[in-house]
Amino acid sequence: MKDLTLKSVTKLFSEKRNIIFIPHSSPDADALGSCLALYHFFNQENEVNIISPNEYTEILNFLPGSENILNYETDKEKCENIFNKGNVIFTLDFNSLSRARNLSSLISKSSATTIMIDHHENPNNYADITISNSRMSSTCEMVYDFICSIDKSKIDNKIATCIYTGIVADTGSFRFPSTTSKTLKVGSELINHGVNVTEIFEKLHNNFQFKRLKLLGSAINNFKKIEGLPVVYTSITENDQKVNDFKKGDSEGFVNFGLSVADILCSVLFIEKKDEGLIKISFRSKGDFKVNIFASKYFNGGGHEYASGGISKLSLQETEEKFIIDIKKYIKENYE
Ligand code: 5GP
Ligand code: MN
Protein backbone atom coordinates (compact mmCIF):
# COMPACT_ATOMS: atom_id res chain seq x y z
CA MET A 1 0.00 0.00 0.00
CA LYS A 2 1.26 3.47 -0.82
CA ASP A 3 2.17 5.65 2.20
CA LEU A 4 -0.61 8.12 1.51
CA THR A 5 -3.20 5.34 1.14
CA LEU A 6 -2.01 3.72 4.36
CA LYS A 7 -2.33 7.06 6.12
CA SER A 8 -5.95 7.54 4.97
CA VAL A 9 -6.82 3.93 5.85
CA THR A 10 -5.26 4.20 9.32
CA LYS A 11 -7.10 7.46 9.93
CA LEU A 12 -10.38 6.00 8.69
CA PHE A 13 -10.22 3.10 11.13
CA SER A 14 -9.02 5.13 14.11
CA GLU A 15 -12.64 5.12 15.28
CA LYS A 16 -15.39 2.49 15.26
CA ARG A 17 -16.89 2.06 11.79
CA ASN A 18 -19.92 0.45 10.25
CA ILE A 19 -18.33 -1.56 7.44
CA ILE A 20 -19.93 -3.34 4.49
CA PHE A 21 -17.97 -5.82 2.36
CA ILE A 22 -19.22 -6.42 -1.18
CA PRO A 23 -17.98 -9.12 -3.59
CA HIS A 24 -18.81 -9.19 -7.32
CA SER A 25 -22.01 -10.91 -8.41
CA SER A 26 -21.99 -14.72 -8.31
CA PRO A 27 -18.95 -14.43 -6.06
CA ASP A 28 -16.12 -16.95 -6.30
CA ALA A 29 -13.58 -18.09 -3.70
CA ASP A 30 -11.33 -15.05 -4.21
CA ALA A 31 -14.19 -12.57 -3.80
CA LEU A 32 -15.71 -14.28 -0.75
CA GLY A 33 -12.34 -15.16 0.76
CA SER A 34 -11.42 -11.45 0.61
CA CYS A 35 -14.72 -10.35 2.17
CA LEU A 36 -14.52 -12.93 4.96
CA ALA A 37 -10.84 -12.33 5.78
CA LEU A 38 -11.52 -8.61 6.21
CA TYR A 39 -14.80 -9.35 8.05
CA HIS A 40 -12.85 -11.36 10.66
CA PHE A 41 -10.05 -8.79 10.75
CA PHE A 42 -12.34 -5.83 11.49
CA ASN A 43 -14.96 -7.76 13.44
CA GLN A 44 -13.84 -6.99 16.99
CA GLU A 45 -13.79 -3.21 16.95
CA ASN A 46 -16.37 -2.46 14.24
CA GLU A 47 -19.86 -3.29 13.02
CA VAL A 48 -19.31 -5.59 10.01
CA ASN A 49 -21.55 -7.05 7.29
CA ILE A 50 -21.02 -8.88 4.02
CA ILE A 51 -23.62 -8.34 1.29
CA SER A 52 -23.45 -10.46 -1.84
CA PRO A 53 -25.35 -9.16 -4.90
CA ASN A 54 -26.77 -12.67 -5.38
CA GLU A 55 -26.40 -16.33 -4.52
CA TYR A 56 -23.04 -18.13 -4.52
CA THR A 57 -21.99 -21.75 -4.89
CA GLU A 58 -22.69 -23.88 -1.80
CA ILE A 59 -19.21 -25.36 -2.26
CA LEU A 60 -17.87 -22.23 -0.51
CA ASN A 61 -19.95 -22.77 2.62
CA PHE A 62 -16.87 -24.26 4.30
CA LEU A 63 -15.26 -20.81 4.52
CA PRO A 64 -15.26 -19.71 8.19
CA GLY A 65 -17.97 -17.11 8.77
CA SER A 66 -19.82 -17.80 5.50
CA GLU A 67 -23.07 -18.25 7.46
CA ASN A 68 -23.03 -14.47 7.99
CA ILE A 69 -23.06 -13.58 4.27
CA LEU A 70 -26.27 -11.80 3.28
CA ASN A 71 -27.81 -12.23 -0.17
CA TYR A 72 -29.25 -8.96 -1.49
CA GLU A 73 -31.56 -10.80 -3.89
CA THR A 74 -33.36 -12.69 -1.12
CA ASP A 75 -32.95 -10.22 1.77
CA LYS A 76 -33.43 -6.78 0.21
CA GLU A 77 -34.93 -4.94 3.18
CA LYS A 78 -32.29 -6.05 5.69
CA CYS A 79 -29.48 -5.27 3.24
CA GLU A 80 -30.87 -1.81 2.48
CA ASN A 81 -31.08 -1.03 6.21
CA ILE A 82 -27.45 -2.05 6.55
CA PHE A 83 -26.56 0.18 3.58
CA ASN A 84 -28.25 3.15 5.26
CA LYS A 85 -26.05 2.74 8.33
CA GLY A 86 -22.79 1.85 6.56
CA ASN A 87 -19.99 4.43 6.57
CA VAL A 88 -17.25 2.34 4.96
CA ILE A 89 -17.78 0.11 1.92
CA PHE A 90 -15.15 -2.32 0.65
CA THR A 91 -15.68 -3.51 -2.94
CA LEU A 92 -13.63 -6.66 -3.41
CA ASP A 93 -12.39 -8.53 -6.48
CA PHE A 94 -14.00 -6.22 -9.05
CA ASN A 95 -13.20 -2.77 -10.41
CA SER A 96 -16.27 -1.65 -12.32
CA LEU A 97 -19.52 -1.01 -10.47
CA SER A 98 -21.56 -2.94 -13.01
CA ARG A 99 -20.04 -6.17 -11.66
CA ALA A 100 -21.94 -5.56 -8.40
CA ARG A 101 -25.08 -5.78 -10.59
CA ASN A 102 -28.15 -4.81 -8.53
CA LEU A 103 -26.00 -3.30 -5.74
CA SER A 104 -24.20 -0.83 -8.00
CA SER A 105 -26.68 2.02 -7.56
CA LEU A 106 -26.73 1.54 -3.77
CA ILE A 107 -22.93 1.79 -3.76
CA SER A 108 -22.79 4.89 -5.95
CA LYS A 109 -25.58 6.63 -3.99
CA SER A 110 -24.06 5.84 -0.59
CA SER A 111 -22.19 8.56 1.27
CA ALA A 112 -19.85 5.95 2.79
CA THR A 113 -16.12 5.99 2.13
CA THR A 114 -15.54 3.38 -0.58
CA ILE A 115 -12.38 1.27 -0.72
CA MET A 116 -11.66 -0.89 -3.76
CA ILE A 117 -9.19 -3.77 -3.43
CA ASP A 118 -8.83 -5.59 -6.75
CA HIS A 119 -6.45 -7.26 -9.20
CA HIS A 120 -8.23 -6.79 -12.55
CA GLU A 121 -6.95 -4.50 -15.31
CA ASN A 122 -8.27 -0.99 -16.05
CA PRO A 123 -9.90 -0.02 -12.74
CA ASN A 124 -12.81 2.40 -12.95
CA ASN A 125 -12.67 5.51 -10.86
CA TYR A 126 -15.58 5.05 -8.43
CA ALA A 127 -13.83 4.49 -5.09
CA ASP A 128 -12.50 7.04 -2.61
CA ILE A 129 -9.51 4.78 -2.01
CA THR A 130 -8.40 2.57 -4.92
CA ILE A 131 -6.00 -0.27 -4.19
CA SER A 132 -5.56 -1.91 -7.57
CA ASN A 133 -2.75 -4.07 -8.94
CA SER A 134 -3.29 -6.32 -11.96
CA ARG A 135 0.04 -8.07 -11.40
CA MET A 136 -1.31 -9.65 -8.21
CA SER A 137 -2.43 -13.29 -8.30
CA SER A 138 -5.65 -12.61 -6.46
CA THR A 139 -7.54 -10.07 -4.42
CA CYS A 140 -6.86 -12.35 -1.44
CA GLU A 141 -3.11 -11.86 -1.83
CA MET A 142 -3.75 -8.09 -1.78
CA VAL A 143 -5.98 -8.45 1.29
CA TYR A 144 -3.09 -10.28 2.98
CA ASP A 145 -0.79 -7.33 2.24
CA PHE A 146 -3.48 -4.87 3.35
CA ILE A 147 -3.93 -6.65 6.68
CA CYS A 148 -0.15 -6.94 7.19
CA SER A 149 0.30 -3.23 6.72
CA ILE A 150 -2.29 -2.51 9.42
CA ASP A 151 -1.77 -5.26 12.01
CA LYS A 152 -0.19 -8.57 11.00
CA SER A 153 -0.52 -9.98 14.52
CA LYS A 154 -4.28 -10.27 14.06
CA ILE A 155 -3.98 -13.00 11.41
CA ASP A 156 -5.45 -16.16 12.86
CA ASN A 157 -6.45 -19.53 11.41
CA LYS A 158 -9.84 -18.23 10.18
CA ILE A 159 -8.35 -15.27 8.32
CA ALA A 160 -5.53 -17.43 6.95
CA THR A 161 -7.99 -20.06 5.69
CA CYS A 162 -10.11 -17.46 3.86
CA ILE A 163 -7.09 -15.84 2.22
CA TYR A 164 -5.39 -19.12 1.30
CA THR A 165 -8.59 -20.42 -0.32
CA GLY A 166 -8.91 -17.34 -2.54
CA ILE A 167 -5.26 -17.54 -3.57
CA VAL A 168 -5.32 -21.24 -4.49
CA ALA A 169 -8.59 -20.82 -6.37
CA ASP A 170 -7.38 -17.86 -8.46
CA THR A 171 -3.93 -19.33 -9.17
CA GLY A 172 -5.13 -22.85 -10.02
CA SER A 173 -3.18 -24.03 -6.96
CA PHE A 174 -0.12 -21.85 -7.63
CA ARG A 175 0.09 -22.81 -11.34
CA PHE A 176 -1.13 -19.81 -13.35
CA PRO A 177 1.34 -17.20 -14.69
CA SER A 178 0.15 -14.71 -12.06
CA THR A 179 1.84 -16.87 -9.38
CA THR A 180 5.02 -15.17 -8.13
CA SER A 181 7.61 -16.13 -5.54
CA LYS A 182 5.86 -13.67 -3.26
CA THR A 183 2.52 -15.46 -3.79
CA LEU A 184 4.19 -18.67 -2.63
CA LYS A 185 5.74 -16.85 0.31
CA VAL A 186 2.29 -15.62 1.36
CA GLY A 187 1.00 -19.22 0.97
CA SER A 188 3.85 -20.43 3.15
CA GLU A 189 3.09 -17.86 5.86
CA LEU A 190 -0.57 -18.83 5.80
CA ILE A 191 0.36 -22.50 6.26
CA ASN A 192 2.33 -21.39 9.33
CA HIS A 193 -1.01 -20.14 10.67
CA GLY A 194 -2.32 -23.71 10.54
CA VAL A 195 -4.16 -23.65 7.20
CA ASN A 196 -5.16 -27.19 6.23
CA VAL A 197 -3.96 -27.39 2.61
CA THR A 198 -5.43 -30.82 1.82
CA GLU A 199 -8.80 -30.08 3.38
CA ILE A 200 -9.15 -26.85 1.38
CA PHE A 201 -8.29 -28.68 -1.85
CA GLU A 202 -10.82 -31.40 -1.05
CA LYS A 203 -13.57 -28.88 -0.22
CA LEU A 204 -12.93 -26.87 -3.39
CA HIS A 205 -12.47 -29.68 -5.91
CA ASN A 206 -13.77 -32.99 -4.57
CA ASN A 207 -17.03 -32.07 -2.94
CA PHE A 208 -19.59 -32.21 -5.75
CA GLN A 209 -22.76 -34.23 -6.41
CA PHE A 210 -22.62 -37.24 -8.76
CA LYS A 211 -24.72 -35.42 -11.38
CA ARG A 212 -22.05 -32.75 -11.70
CA LEU A 213 -19.69 -35.46 -12.97
CA LYS A 214 -22.27 -36.34 -15.65
CA LEU A 215 -22.58 -32.65 -16.57
CA LEU A 216 -18.80 -32.50 -16.97
CA GLY A 217 -19.04 -35.55 -19.22
CA SER A 218 -21.56 -33.84 -21.46
CA ALA A 219 -19.55 -30.58 -21.57
CA ILE A 220 -16.42 -32.50 -22.56
CA ASN A 221 -18.39 -34.46 -25.14
CA ASN A 222 -19.69 -31.25 -26.71
CA PHE A 223 -16.23 -29.75 -27.30
CA LYS A 224 -15.62 -28.69 -30.91
CA LYS A 225 -12.39 -27.62 -32.56
CA ILE A 226 -12.26 -24.77 -35.05
CA GLU A 227 -10.42 -26.17 -38.07
CA GLY A 228 -7.03 -24.59 -38.57
CA LEU A 229 -7.12 -22.51 -35.38
CA PRO A 230 -5.80 -23.27 -31.87
CA VAL A 231 -9.31 -22.81 -30.50
CA VAL A 232 -11.88 -25.17 -28.95
CA TYR A 233 -15.31 -24.40 -27.53
CA THR A 234 -18.16 -26.17 -25.83
CA SER A 235 -21.57 -25.39 -24.40
CA ILE A 236 -23.96 -26.33 -21.64
CA THR A 237 -27.57 -26.05 -22.69
CA GLU A 238 -30.54 -25.33 -20.47
CA ASN A 239 -31.54 -28.97 -20.94
CA ASP A 240 -28.09 -30.27 -19.82
CA GLN A 241 -28.60 -28.21 -16.67
CA LYS A 242 -32.10 -29.53 -16.02
CA VAL A 243 -31.14 -33.17 -16.54
CA ASN A 244 -28.13 -32.83 -14.23
CA ASP A 245 -29.67 -30.73 -11.41
CA PHE A 246 -27.36 -27.82 -12.23
CA LYS A 247 -26.39 -25.70 -9.25
CA LYS A 248 -24.41 -22.47 -9.18
CA GLY A 249 -20.70 -23.22 -9.48
CA ASP A 250 -21.18 -26.66 -11.06
CA SER A 251 -19.49 -25.64 -14.32
CA GLU A 252 -16.52 -23.97 -12.60
CA GLY A 253 -13.30 -25.20 -14.20
CA PHE A 254 -14.94 -27.06 -17.12
CA VAL A 255 -13.55 -24.62 -19.68
CA ASN A 256 -9.97 -25.41 -18.61
CA PHE A 257 -10.23 -28.94 -20.03
CA GLY A 258 -10.04 -27.44 -23.52
CA LEU A 259 -6.51 -26.24 -22.76
CA SER A 260 -5.38 -29.80 -21.99
CA VAL A 261 -5.15 -30.49 -25.73
CA ALA A 262 -1.71 -30.05 -27.31
CA ASP A 263 -1.38 -26.80 -29.30
CA ILE A 264 -4.74 -25.44 -28.17
CA LEU A 265 -4.29 -21.89 -26.87
CA CYS A 266 -7.89 -20.81 -26.33
CA SER A 267 -10.88 -22.60 -24.82
CA VAL A 268 -14.39 -21.22 -24.55
CA LEU A 269 -17.52 -22.28 -22.67
CA PHE A 270 -21.04 -21.05 -23.47
CA ILE A 271 -23.73 -21.51 -20.84
CA GLU A 272 -27.37 -20.97 -21.72
CA LYS A 273 -29.12 -18.88 -19.03
CA LYS A 274 -32.75 -18.76 -20.15
CA ASP A 275 -33.92 -17.06 -16.94
CA GLU A 276 -31.50 -14.15 -17.53
CA GLY A 277 -32.17 -14.20 -21.28
CA LEU A 278 -28.49 -14.50 -22.14
CA ILE A 279 -25.53 -16.75 -22.79
CA LYS A 280 -22.73 -16.51 -20.21
CA ILE A 281 -19.33 -17.04 -21.78
CA SER A 282 -16.03 -18.09 -20.20
CA PHE A 283 -12.76 -17.56 -22.07
CA ARG A 284 -9.45 -19.17 -21.10
CA SER A 285 -6.13 -19.02 -22.92
CA LYS A 286 -2.38 -19.45 -22.60
CA GLY A 287 0.92 -18.56 -24.27
CA ASP A 288 0.69 -15.51 -26.51
CA PHE A 289 -3.07 -15.71 -26.78
CA LYS A 290 -4.85 -13.15 -24.60
CA VAL A 291 -8.62 -13.17 -24.29
CA ASN A 292 -9.57 -10.07 -22.28
CA ILE A 293 -9.54 -7.68 -25.24
CA PHE A 294 -11.47 -10.16 -27.38
CA ALA A 295 -14.07 -10.57 -24.59
CA SER A 296 -14.57 -6.84 -24.25
CA LYS A 297 -14.57 -6.07 -27.99
CA TYR A 298 -16.99 -8.78 -29.07
CA PHE A 299 -18.88 -10.02 -26.00
CA ASN A 300 -19.43 -7.10 -23.66
CA GLY A 301 -17.05 -8.53 -21.09
CA GLY A 302 -13.46 -8.48 -19.94
CA GLY A 303 -11.29 -9.83 -17.16
CA HIS A 304 -7.72 -11.08 -17.01
CA GLU A 305 -5.43 -11.71 -19.96
CA TYR A 306 -5.82 -15.48 -19.69
CA ALA A 307 -9.23 -15.75 -17.97
CA SER A 308 -12.10 -13.58 -19.06
CA GLY A 309 -15.86 -13.63 -19.30
CA GLY A 310 -18.59 -12.06 -21.33
CA ILE A 311 -22.24 -12.31 -22.36
CA SER A 312 -24.35 -12.63 -25.49
CA LYS A 313 -28.02 -11.84 -25.94
CA LEU A 314 -28.29 -14.05 -29.06
CA SER A 315 -29.43 -17.68 -28.97
CA LEU A 316 -26.84 -20.32 -28.17
CA GLN A 317 -26.51 -21.34 -31.81
CA GLU A 318 -26.28 -17.75 -33.04
CA THR A 319 -23.72 -16.99 -30.33
CA GLU A 320 -21.53 -19.90 -31.43
CA GLU A 321 -21.78 -18.81 -35.07
CA LYS A 322 -20.92 -15.22 -34.19
CA PHE A 323 -18.02 -16.44 -32.03
CA ILE A 324 -16.49 -18.44 -34.90
CA ILE A 325 -16.61 -15.39 -37.20
CA ASP A 326 -15.26 -13.02 -34.51
CA ILE A 327 -12.41 -15.24 -33.34
CA LYS A 328 -11.24 -15.83 -36.93
CA LYS A 329 -11.22 -12.07 -37.49
CA TYR A 330 -9.46 -11.41 -34.16
CA ILE A 331 -6.72 -13.97 -34.88
CA LYS A 332 -6.23 -12.64 -38.40
CA GLU A 333 -5.92 -9.08 -37.10
CA ASN A 334 -3.69 -9.80 -34.14
CA TYR A 335 -1.76 -13.01 -34.59
CA GLU A 336 -1.14 -13.56 -38.31
P1 5GP B 1 -15.51 -16.86 -15.34
O1 5GP B 1 -15.22 -17.42 -16.69
O2 5GP B 1 -14.89 -17.69 -14.26
O3 5GP B 1 -16.94 -16.52 -15.13
O4 5GP B 1 -14.75 -15.46 -15.29
C1 5GP B 1 -13.37 -15.37 -15.46
C2 5GP B 1 -12.93 -13.94 -15.21
O5 5GP B 1 -13.48 -13.13 -16.23
C3 5GP B 1 -13.45 -13.35 -13.92
O6 5GP B 1 -12.50 -13.51 -12.91
C4 5GP B 1 -13.64 -11.91 -14.25
O7 5GP B 1 -12.42 -11.26 -14.13
C5 5GP B 1 -13.97 -11.90 -15.72
N1 5GP B 1 -15.40 -11.80 -16.06
C6 5GP B 1 -16.32 -12.78 -16.04
N2 5GP B 1 -17.50 -12.34 -16.47
C7 5GP B 1 -17.34 -11.05 -16.80
C8 5GP B 1 -18.20 -10.04 -17.32
O8 5GP B 1 -19.39 -10.26 -17.61
N3 5GP B 1 -17.65 -8.80 -17.51
C9 5GP B 1 -16.34 -8.54 -17.24
N4 5GP B 1 -15.86 -7.31 -17.45
N5 5GP B 1 -15.50 -9.46 -16.74
C10 5GP B 1 -15.98 -10.70 -16.52
MN1 MN C 1 -9.96 -12.70 -8.29
XYZ file of C-alpha atoms and ligand atoms in Angstrom:
361
model
C 0.000 0.000 0.000
C 1.257 3.472 -0.825
C 2.168 5.650 2.201
C -0.608 8.120 1.511
C -3.196 5.343 1.138
C -2.008 3.718 4.360
C -2.335 7.062 6.123
C -5.947 7.536 4.970
C -6.816 3.931 5.848
C -5.262 4.197 9.320
C -7.101 7.464 9.931
C -10.384 6.000 8.694
C -10.218 3.100 11.133
C -9.020 5.128 14.109
C -12.638 5.120 15.281
C -15.388 2.489 15.262
C -16.891 2.061 11.785
C -19.919 0.446 10.248
C -18.326 -1.556 7.436
C -19.932 -3.344 4.485
C -17.966 -5.817 2.359
C -19.218 -6.417 -1.185
C -17.979 -9.117 -3.586
C -18.809 -9.189 -7.319
C -22.013 -10.913 -8.406
C -21.986 -14.720 -8.310
C -18.949 -14.432 -6.063
C -16.116 -16.950 -6.297
C -13.576 -18.086 -3.704
C -11.328 -15.054 -4.209
C -14.192 -12.571 -3.805
C -15.715 -14.276 -0.751
C -12.337 -15.164 0.763
C -11.421 -11.452 0.613
C -14.720 -10.351 2.171
C -14.523 -12.929 4.962
C -10.843 -12.333 5.781
C -11.522 -8.608 6.206
C -14.795 -9.353 8.053
C -12.850 -11.357 10.661
C -10.045 -8.788 10.747
C -12.338 -5.828 11.486
C -14.963 -7.761 13.439
C -13.844 -6.993 16.992
C -13.788 -3.212 16.945
C -16.374 -2.456 14.236
C -19.863 -3.289 13.021
C -19.310 -5.587 10.006
C -21.554 -7.048 7.294
C -21.018 -8.882 4.018
C -23.621 -8.338 1.292
C -23.447 -10.457 -1.841
C -25.353 -9.160 -4.899
C -26.774 -12.673 -5.379
C -26.400 -16.333 -4.518
C -23.039 -18.130 -4.521
C -21.988 -21.746 -4.892
C -22.690 -23.875 -1.801
C -19.208 -25.362 -2.260
C -17.869 -22.233 -0.508
C -19.947 -22.774 2.622
C -16.874 -24.261 4.305
C -15.261 -20.811 4.524
C -15.258 -19.714 8.187
C -17.969 -17.113 8.765
C -19.824 -17.795 5.505
C -23.073 -18.249 7.460
C -23.029 -14.468 7.989
C -23.062 -13.583 4.269
C -26.271 -11.802 3.282
C -27.809 -12.230 -0.171
C -29.255 -8.960 -1.487
C -31.564 -10.799 -3.885
C -33.359 -12.693 -1.116
C -32.953 -10.219 1.773
C -33.425 -6.775 0.206
C -34.927 -4.944 3.183
C -32.290 -6.048 5.686
C -29.481 -5.270 3.237
C -30.872 -1.806 2.476
C -31.081 -1.027 6.209
C -27.445 -2.050 6.549
C -26.557 0.184 3.576
C -28.252 3.152 5.257
C -26.045 2.740 8.328
C -22.787 1.852 6.562
C -19.995 4.426 6.570
C -17.248 2.337 4.957
C -17.784 0.107 1.915
C -15.148 -2.323 0.652
C -15.681 -3.512 -2.937
C -13.634 -6.660 -3.411
C -12.393 -8.525 -6.484
C -14.003 -6.218 -9.047
C -13.202 -2.772 -10.415
C -16.271 -1.648 -12.316
C -19.520 -1.012 -10.466
C -21.557 -2.943 -13.014
C -20.038 -6.170 -11.658
C -21.936 -5.563 -8.404
C -25.076 -5.780 -10.592
C -28.150 -4.811 -8.526
C -25.998 -3.303 -5.741
C -24.197 -0.831 -7.999
C -26.682 2.021 -7.559
C -26.730 1.537 -3.770
C -22.926 1.786 -3.755
C -22.795 4.888 -5.951
C -25.581 6.625 -3.990
C -24.060 5.843 -0.590
C -22.185 8.559 1.272
C -19.851 5.952 2.795
C -16.117 5.986 2.130
C -15.540 3.383 -0.584
C -12.382 1.270 -0.719
C -11.656 -0.893 -3.759
C -9.193 -3.767 -3.435
C -8.831 -5.587 -6.749
C -6.447 -7.264 -9.202
C -8.230 -6.786 -12.549
C -6.954 -4.500 -15.307
C -8.266 -0.994 -16.050
C -9.899 -0.025 -12.741
C -12.815 2.401 -12.953
C -12.669 5.509 -10.856
C -15.582 5.052 -8.434
C -13.834 4.490 -5.094
C -12.501 7.039 -2.610
C -9.513 4.784 -2.009
C -8.395 2.572 -4.918
C -5.995 -0.271 -4.189
C -5.560 -1.915 -7.572
C -2.753 -4.073 -8.942
C -3.292 -6.318 -11.961
C 0.038 -8.072 -11.396
C -1.314 -9.647 -8.212
C -2.430 -13.291 -8.297
C -5.648 -12.606 -6.455
C -7.537 -10.068 -4.416
C -6.863 -12.346 -1.436
C -3.110 -11.856 -1.830
C -3.753 -8.093 -1.783
C -5.983 -8.447 1.286
C -3.092 -10.283 2.985
C -0.787 -7.325 2.236
C -3.478 -4.869 3.354
C -3.929 -6.655 6.684
C -0.151 -6.943 7.188
C 0.301 -3.231 6.724
C -2.295 -2.513 9.421
C -1.773 -5.265 12.015
C -0.188 -8.566 10.998
C -0.520 -9.975 14.522
C -4.283 -10.266 14.059
C -3.984 -12.998 11.411
C -5.452 -16.161 12.862
C -6.455 -19.527 11.408
C -9.836 -18.235 10.181
C -8.346 -15.272 8.325
C -5.526 -17.429 6.950
C -7.993 -20.063 5.687
C -10.113 -17.460 3.861
C -7.087 -15.843 2.220
C -5.392 -19.121 1.301
C -8.590 -20.419 -0.322
C -8.907 -17.343 -2.536
C -5.260 -17.538 -3.573
C -5.317 -21.244 -4.493
C -8.593 -20.821 -6.366
C -7.378 -17.865 -8.464
C -3.929 -19.326 -9.170
C -5.128 -22.849 -10.021
C -3.181 -24.035 -6.962
C -0.124 -21.848 -7.634
C 0.093 -22.806 -11.340
C -1.131 -19.814 -13.354
C 1.337 -17.204 -14.693
C 0.151 -14.708 -12.062
C 1.840 -16.867 -9.377
C 5.025 -15.168 -8.134
C 7.611 -16.133 -5.535
C 5.860 -13.673 -3.258
C 2.516 -15.462 -3.792
C 4.190 -18.672 -2.627
C 5.743 -16.848 0.309
C 2.292 -15.618 1.356
C 1.003 -19.216 0.971
C 3.846 -20.429 3.149
C 3.095 -17.862 5.856
C -0.572 -18.829 5.798
C 0.359 -22.499 6.260
C 2.331 -21.386 9.327
C -1.006 -20.144 10.669
C -2.322 -23.715 10.539
C -4.158 -23.653 7.202
C -5.160 -27.192 6.229
C -3.961 -27.387 2.614
C -5.433 -30.820 1.824
C -8.798 -30.084 3.381
C -9.145 -26.847 1.384
C -8.291 -28.679 -1.854
C -10.825 -31.404 -1.053
C -13.571 -28.879 -0.218
C -12.928 -26.872 -3.392
C -12.471 -29.681 -5.910
C -13.766 -32.991 -4.565
C -17.025 -32.068 -2.940
C -19.590 -32.212 -5.747
C -22.759 -34.225 -6.409
C -22.617 -37.237 -8.758
C -24.724 -35.416 -11.376
C -22.049 -32.745 -11.696
C -19.695 -35.463 -12.971
C -22.275 -36.337 -15.655
C -22.579 -32.649 -16.568
C -18.799 -32.497 -16.974
C -19.044 -35.554 -19.221
C -21.555 -33.841 -21.458
C -19.553 -30.580 -21.571
C -16.418 -32.503 -22.561
C -18.388 -34.465 -25.143
C -19.693 -31.253 -26.706
C -16.229 -29.755 -27.305
C -15.624 -28.692 -30.914
C -12.390 -27.624 -32.558
C -12.265 -24.773 -35.055
C -10.421 -26.172 -38.068
C -7.027 -24.586 -38.570
C -7.125 -22.509 -35.381
C -5.797 -23.271 -31.870
C -9.308 -22.811 -30.500
C -11.879 -25.171 -28.948
C -15.307 -24.398 -27.532
C -18.163 -26.167 -25.835
C -21.570 -25.392 -24.396
C -23.955 -26.327 -21.637
C -27.573 -26.048 -22.693
C -30.536 -25.326 -20.465
C -31.542 -28.972 -20.935
C -28.093 -30.267 -19.816
C -28.599 -28.206 -16.670
C -32.104 -29.533 -16.018
C -31.140 -33.171 -16.535
C -28.126 -32.831 -14.229
C -29.667 -30.730 -11.408
C -27.359 -27.815 -12.230
C -26.385 -25.701 -9.247
C -24.409 -22.472 -9.183
C -20.699 -23.217 -9.478
C -21.181 -26.663 -11.058
C -19.494 -25.638 -14.315
C -16.519 -23.972 -12.599
C -13.299 -25.203 -14.199
C -14.940 -27.058 -17.124
C -13.545 -24.616 -19.676
C -9.967 -25.412 -18.612
C -10.229 -28.945 -20.031
C -10.043 -27.436 -23.519
C -6.511 -26.243 -22.764
C -5.379 -29.804 -21.985
C -5.155 -30.490 -25.734
C -1.713 -30.047 -27.313
C -1.378 -26.805 -29.297
C -4.736 -25.443 -28.168
C -4.290 -21.890 -26.869
C -7.893 -20.813 -26.332
C -10.883 -22.602 -24.817
C -14.390 -21.219 -24.547
C -17.519 -22.283 -22.666
C -21.040 -21.049 -23.475
C -23.731 -21.507 -20.845
C -27.369 -20.967 -21.725
C -29.116 -18.877 -19.035
C -32.749 -18.763 -20.150
C -33.919 -17.056 -16.938
C -31.505 -14.154 -17.526
C -32.169 -14.203 -21.283
C -28.485 -14.498 -22.142
C -25.531 -16.751 -22.787
C -22.729 -16.511 -20.213
C -19.330 -17.040 -21.778
C -16.032 -18.093 -20.196
C -12.763 -17.560 -22.067
C -9.449 -19.174 -21.096
C -6.132 -19.021 -22.916
C -2.383 -19.451 -22.600
C 0.920 -18.561 -24.266
C 0.687 -15.506 -26.514
C -3.070 -15.710 -26.779
C -4.848 -13.149 -24.605
C -8.617 -13.167 -24.286
C -9.568 -10.066 -22.283
C -9.535 -7.682 -25.236
C -11.472 -10.158 -27.379
C -14.071 -10.571 -24.593
C -14.566 -6.838 -24.246
C -14.567 -6.067 -27.989
C -16.992 -8.775 -29.067
C -18.884 -10.021 -26.004
C -19.425 -7.103 -23.657
C -17.049 -8.534 -21.086
C -13.457 -8.475 -19.939
C -11.285 -9.826 -17.165
C -7.725 -11.077 -17.005
C -5.426 -11.707 -19.961
C -5.823 -15.479 -19.687
C -9.228 -15.753 -17.967
C -12.105 -13.581 -19.056
C -15.855 -13.629 -19.297
C -18.591 -12.059 -21.328
C -22.235 -12.310 -22.359
C -24.346 -12.634 -25.487
C -28.022 -11.840 -25.936
C -28.288 -14.049 -29.057
C -29.428 -17.679 -28.968
C -26.836 -20.325 -28.171
C -26.511 -21.340 -31.814
C -26.284 -17.749 -33.040
C -23.721 -16.988 -30.326
C -21.533 -19.896 -31.429
C -21.784 -18.808 -35.070
C -20.920 -15.224 -34.185
C -18.025 -16.441 -32.027
C -16.488 -18.439 -34.900
C -16.611 -15.394 -37.200
C -15.259 -13.024 -34.511
C -12.405 -15.240 -33.340
C -11.238 -15.826 -36.930
C -11.220 -12.071 -37.487
C -9.460 -11.413 -34.161
C -6.723 -13.973 -34.875
C -6.231 -12.642 -38.399
C -5.919 -9.079 -37.103
C -3.690 -9.796 -34.140
C -1.763 -13.006 -34.592
C -1.144 -13.556 -38.313
P -15.508 -16.859 -15.343
O -15.224 -17.419 -16.689
O -14.889 -17.690 -14.258
O -16.941 -16.517 -15.127
O -14.753 -15.464 -15.294
C -13.365 -15.367 -15.459
C -12.935 -13.942 -15.215
O -13.483 -13.126 -16.232
C -13.452 -13.355 -13.924
O -12.500 -13.508 -12.907
C -13.645 -11.909 -14.253
O -12.419 -11.263 -14.129
C -13.967 -11.901 -15.715
N -15.395 -11.802 -16.065
C -16.318 -12.782 -16.038
N -17.505 -12.342 -16.466
C -17.335 -11.046 -16.803
C -18.201 -10.038 -17.322
O -19.387 -10.260 -17.608
N -17.646 -8.802 -17.507
C -16.336 -8.543 -17.239
N -15.857 -7.311 -17.449
N -15.501 -9.464 -16.744
C -15.983 -10.699 -16.523
Mn -9.957 -12.703 -8.293
